[in-house]
Structure formats: structure tokens, C-alpha cells
XYZ file of C-alpha atoms in Angstrom:
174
model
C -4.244 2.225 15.068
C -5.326 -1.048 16.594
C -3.117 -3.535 17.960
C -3.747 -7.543 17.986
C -4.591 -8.962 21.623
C -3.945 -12.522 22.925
C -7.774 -12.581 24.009
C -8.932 -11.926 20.512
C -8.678 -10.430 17.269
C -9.780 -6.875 17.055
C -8.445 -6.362 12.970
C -11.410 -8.729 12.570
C -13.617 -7.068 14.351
C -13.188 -3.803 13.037
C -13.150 -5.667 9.541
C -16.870 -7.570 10.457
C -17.973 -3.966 11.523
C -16.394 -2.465 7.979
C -18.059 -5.131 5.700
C -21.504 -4.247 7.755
C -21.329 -0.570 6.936
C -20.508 -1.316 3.211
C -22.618 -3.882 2.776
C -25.453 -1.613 4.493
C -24.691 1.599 1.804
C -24.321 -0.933 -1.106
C -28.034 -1.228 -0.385
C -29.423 1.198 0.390
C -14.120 7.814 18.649
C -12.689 11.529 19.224
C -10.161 11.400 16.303
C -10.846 13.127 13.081
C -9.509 9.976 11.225
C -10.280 6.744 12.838
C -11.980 3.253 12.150
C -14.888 3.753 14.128
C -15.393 7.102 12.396
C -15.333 6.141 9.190
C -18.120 3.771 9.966
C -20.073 6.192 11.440
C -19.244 8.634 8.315
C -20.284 5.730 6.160
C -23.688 4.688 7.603
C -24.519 7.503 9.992
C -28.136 7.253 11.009
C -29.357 10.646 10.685
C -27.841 11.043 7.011
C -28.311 7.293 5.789
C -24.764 7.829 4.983
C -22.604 10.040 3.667
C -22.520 9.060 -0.524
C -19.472 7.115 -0.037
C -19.314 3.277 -0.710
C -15.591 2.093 0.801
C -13.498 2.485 3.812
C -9.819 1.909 2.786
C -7.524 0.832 5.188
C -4.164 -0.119 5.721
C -2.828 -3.008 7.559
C 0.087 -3.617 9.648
C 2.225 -6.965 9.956
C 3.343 -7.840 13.249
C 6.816 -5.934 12.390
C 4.663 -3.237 13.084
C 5.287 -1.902 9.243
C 2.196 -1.796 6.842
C 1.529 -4.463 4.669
C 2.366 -3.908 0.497
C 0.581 -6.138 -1.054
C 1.276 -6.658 -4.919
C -1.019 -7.691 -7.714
C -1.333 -7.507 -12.134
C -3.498 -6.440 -14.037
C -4.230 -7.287 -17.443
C -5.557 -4.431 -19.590
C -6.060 -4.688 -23.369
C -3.429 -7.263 -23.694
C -0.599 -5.631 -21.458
C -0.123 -6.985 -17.264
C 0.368 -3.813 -15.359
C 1.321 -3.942 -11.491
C -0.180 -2.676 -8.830
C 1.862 -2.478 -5.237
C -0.365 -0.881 -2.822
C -0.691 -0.705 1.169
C -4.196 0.235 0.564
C -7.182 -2.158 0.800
C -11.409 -2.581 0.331
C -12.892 -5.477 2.443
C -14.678 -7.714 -0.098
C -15.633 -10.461 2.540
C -14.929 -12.894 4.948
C -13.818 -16.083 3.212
C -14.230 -18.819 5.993
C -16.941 -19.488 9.226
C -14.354 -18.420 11.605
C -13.736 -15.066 10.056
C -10.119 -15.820 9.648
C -9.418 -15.407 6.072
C -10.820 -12.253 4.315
C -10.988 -11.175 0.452
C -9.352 -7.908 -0.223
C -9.308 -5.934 -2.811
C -5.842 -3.510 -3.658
C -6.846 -0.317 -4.414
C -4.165 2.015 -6.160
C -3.794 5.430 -5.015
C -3.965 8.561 -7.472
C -2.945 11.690 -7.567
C -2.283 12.203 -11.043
C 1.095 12.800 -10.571
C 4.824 11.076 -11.987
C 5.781 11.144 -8.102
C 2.995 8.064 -7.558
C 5.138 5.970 -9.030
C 8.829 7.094 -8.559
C 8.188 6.646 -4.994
C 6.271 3.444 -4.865
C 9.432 1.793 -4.773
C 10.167 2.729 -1.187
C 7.566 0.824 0.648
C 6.187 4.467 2.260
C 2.769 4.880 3.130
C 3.580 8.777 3.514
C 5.070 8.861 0.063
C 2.783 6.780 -1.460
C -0.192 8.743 -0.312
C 0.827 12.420 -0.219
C -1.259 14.103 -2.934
C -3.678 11.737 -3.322
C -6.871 12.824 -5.050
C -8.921 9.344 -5.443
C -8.472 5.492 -4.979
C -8.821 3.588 -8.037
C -10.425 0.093 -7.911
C -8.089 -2.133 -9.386
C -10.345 -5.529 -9.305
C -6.977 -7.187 -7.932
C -8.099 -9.131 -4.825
C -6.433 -11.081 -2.758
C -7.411 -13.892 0.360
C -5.622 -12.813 3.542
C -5.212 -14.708 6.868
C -5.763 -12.185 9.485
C -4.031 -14.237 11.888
C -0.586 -12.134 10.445
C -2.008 -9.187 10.893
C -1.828 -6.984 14.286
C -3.158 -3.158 13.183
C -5.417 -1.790 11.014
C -6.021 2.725 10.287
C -8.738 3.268 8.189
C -8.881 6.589 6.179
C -11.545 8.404 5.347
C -14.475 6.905 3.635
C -14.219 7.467 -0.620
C -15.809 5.815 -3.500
C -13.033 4.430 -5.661
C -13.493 4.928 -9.417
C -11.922 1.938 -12.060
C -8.511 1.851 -12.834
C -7.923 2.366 -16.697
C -4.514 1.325 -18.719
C -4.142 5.554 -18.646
C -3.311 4.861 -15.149
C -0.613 2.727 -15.479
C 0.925 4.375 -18.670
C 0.477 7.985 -18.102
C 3.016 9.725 -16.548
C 5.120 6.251 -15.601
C 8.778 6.768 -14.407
C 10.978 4.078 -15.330
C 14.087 3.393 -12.954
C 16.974 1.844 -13.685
């Protein structure tokens, strides 16, 4: 994980470097699971990439606690929501590379636990299991000024969220 500096803003440069690499396969560090990896995995020279189209990410607030961002879908006449610590970069929004588009992506791993534990605001929870990220279309503009880390996870190539994602296997609480 990164952390914000006073001299600059390294969630945006690790963001600039993220859009790159995707933008680069849309055309055409030491840790196992890091940022800088994941770029590499996604562009690497020698393989012209590794199939993959997304780095999802999380990001974390300056509480130090990762951001949940929620969004609805609309889906043959029914709003379905999405709440989701996991995000695509779409693009930068502004010149200064403040603001950013983001897109929510909803883990799955096609099991009632997804959403009984959604609830809890637990990365771990959220994304134990999971066997894909589904691209939701839900994006949102975020300042990255209220943002001070960033992990990326491994690269992935989200597949469309479908109404049987919302419906099947959903666990009411009351």
C-alpha cells in the first residue's frame, strides 16, 4: 500500500501509470501482489501483456479504512445496488489530474456469502472466494485529494454484470 505525501500525490501517480497500461492493452517491485506489478503483468514487454484488460484496486481514505463506494443499477426495469471497495480507472477528469472517473466493479464468487457480508464494510469478507469482477457500468468522479492509499490486485478482465447477479442467490436481512 501507498501512502499520500505532503510533496505530492503518489495515488495519482500510480493511477496516471494504471490508465497508461490499460489504455496501452485496450490497443493493442518484489511483492507477488503490488501496483507496480500489476502494471508490469499488464503490459510486460516481452509478452505484449498478459490477456488481461483491468487492474482493480482499492482505495483508502485518510482514516486509513478502504473506501465503499455505492452505486444502482437499472436492469430490465428493476435498480439493483452495488456497494463495492473495488474500482477500474476510466480516466482523469480534469488538467491537473485531480479528479478521476471510476468505475465500481462488483466482486463474484457465486456464492449467498457475497452478499450477507457486504454489509460489514470488509474488504476480507467481501473478497474471500472471489472468482471474477463483474463490470457494473456504475462510475463515479472522485477527487483524489481524499484519498491517501491505493493496493492493486492482480490484473483480470471483468465480465458484465447481469440482473442474475443481483437476484441469484440474494440474502435478505432484516
Amino acid at each position: 500500500m501507498s501512502y499520500h505525501s505532503k510533496k505530492g500525490n503518489c495515488v495519482r501517480d500510480i493511477l496516471e501509470k494504471i490508465l497508461a497500461a490499460q489504455e496501452e492493452v485496450a490497443l493493442a517491485d518484489e511483492c507477488d501482489v503490488s501496483c507496480e506489478r500489476s502494471i508490469r503483468d499488464l503490459v510486460g514487454p516481452a509478452t505484449g501483456g498478459n490477456g488481461d484488460t483491468t487492474i482493480p484496486f482499492i482505495l483508502y481514505c485518510e482514516d486509513c479504512k478502504p473506501f465503499f463506494a455505492s452505486g444502482i443499477k437499472k436492469i430490465n426495469g428493476t435498480f439493483y445496488c452495488v456497494e463495492t471497495p473495488i474500482f477500474k480507472a476510466i480516466k482523469f477528469t480534469d488538467d491537473k489530474r485531480n479528479c478521476i472517473k471510476l468505475e465500481l466493479l462488483k466482486p463474484d464468487n457465486n456464492s449467498m456469502a457475497l452478499n450477507r457480508h457486504c454489509s460489514k464494510k470488509d474488504v476480507c469478507d467481501l473478497v474471500n472466494g472471489v472468482t471474477e469482477f463483474k463490470s457494473t457500468g456504475i462510475c463515479m468522479t472522485f477527487d483524489l485529494d481524499c484519498i491517501c492509499g491505493i493496493t492493486c490486485l492482480d490484473t483480470t478482465t471483468p465480465v458484465p454484470v447481469t440482473e442474475a447477479d443481483f437476484t441469484h442467490g440474494h440474502v435478505h436481512e432484516g
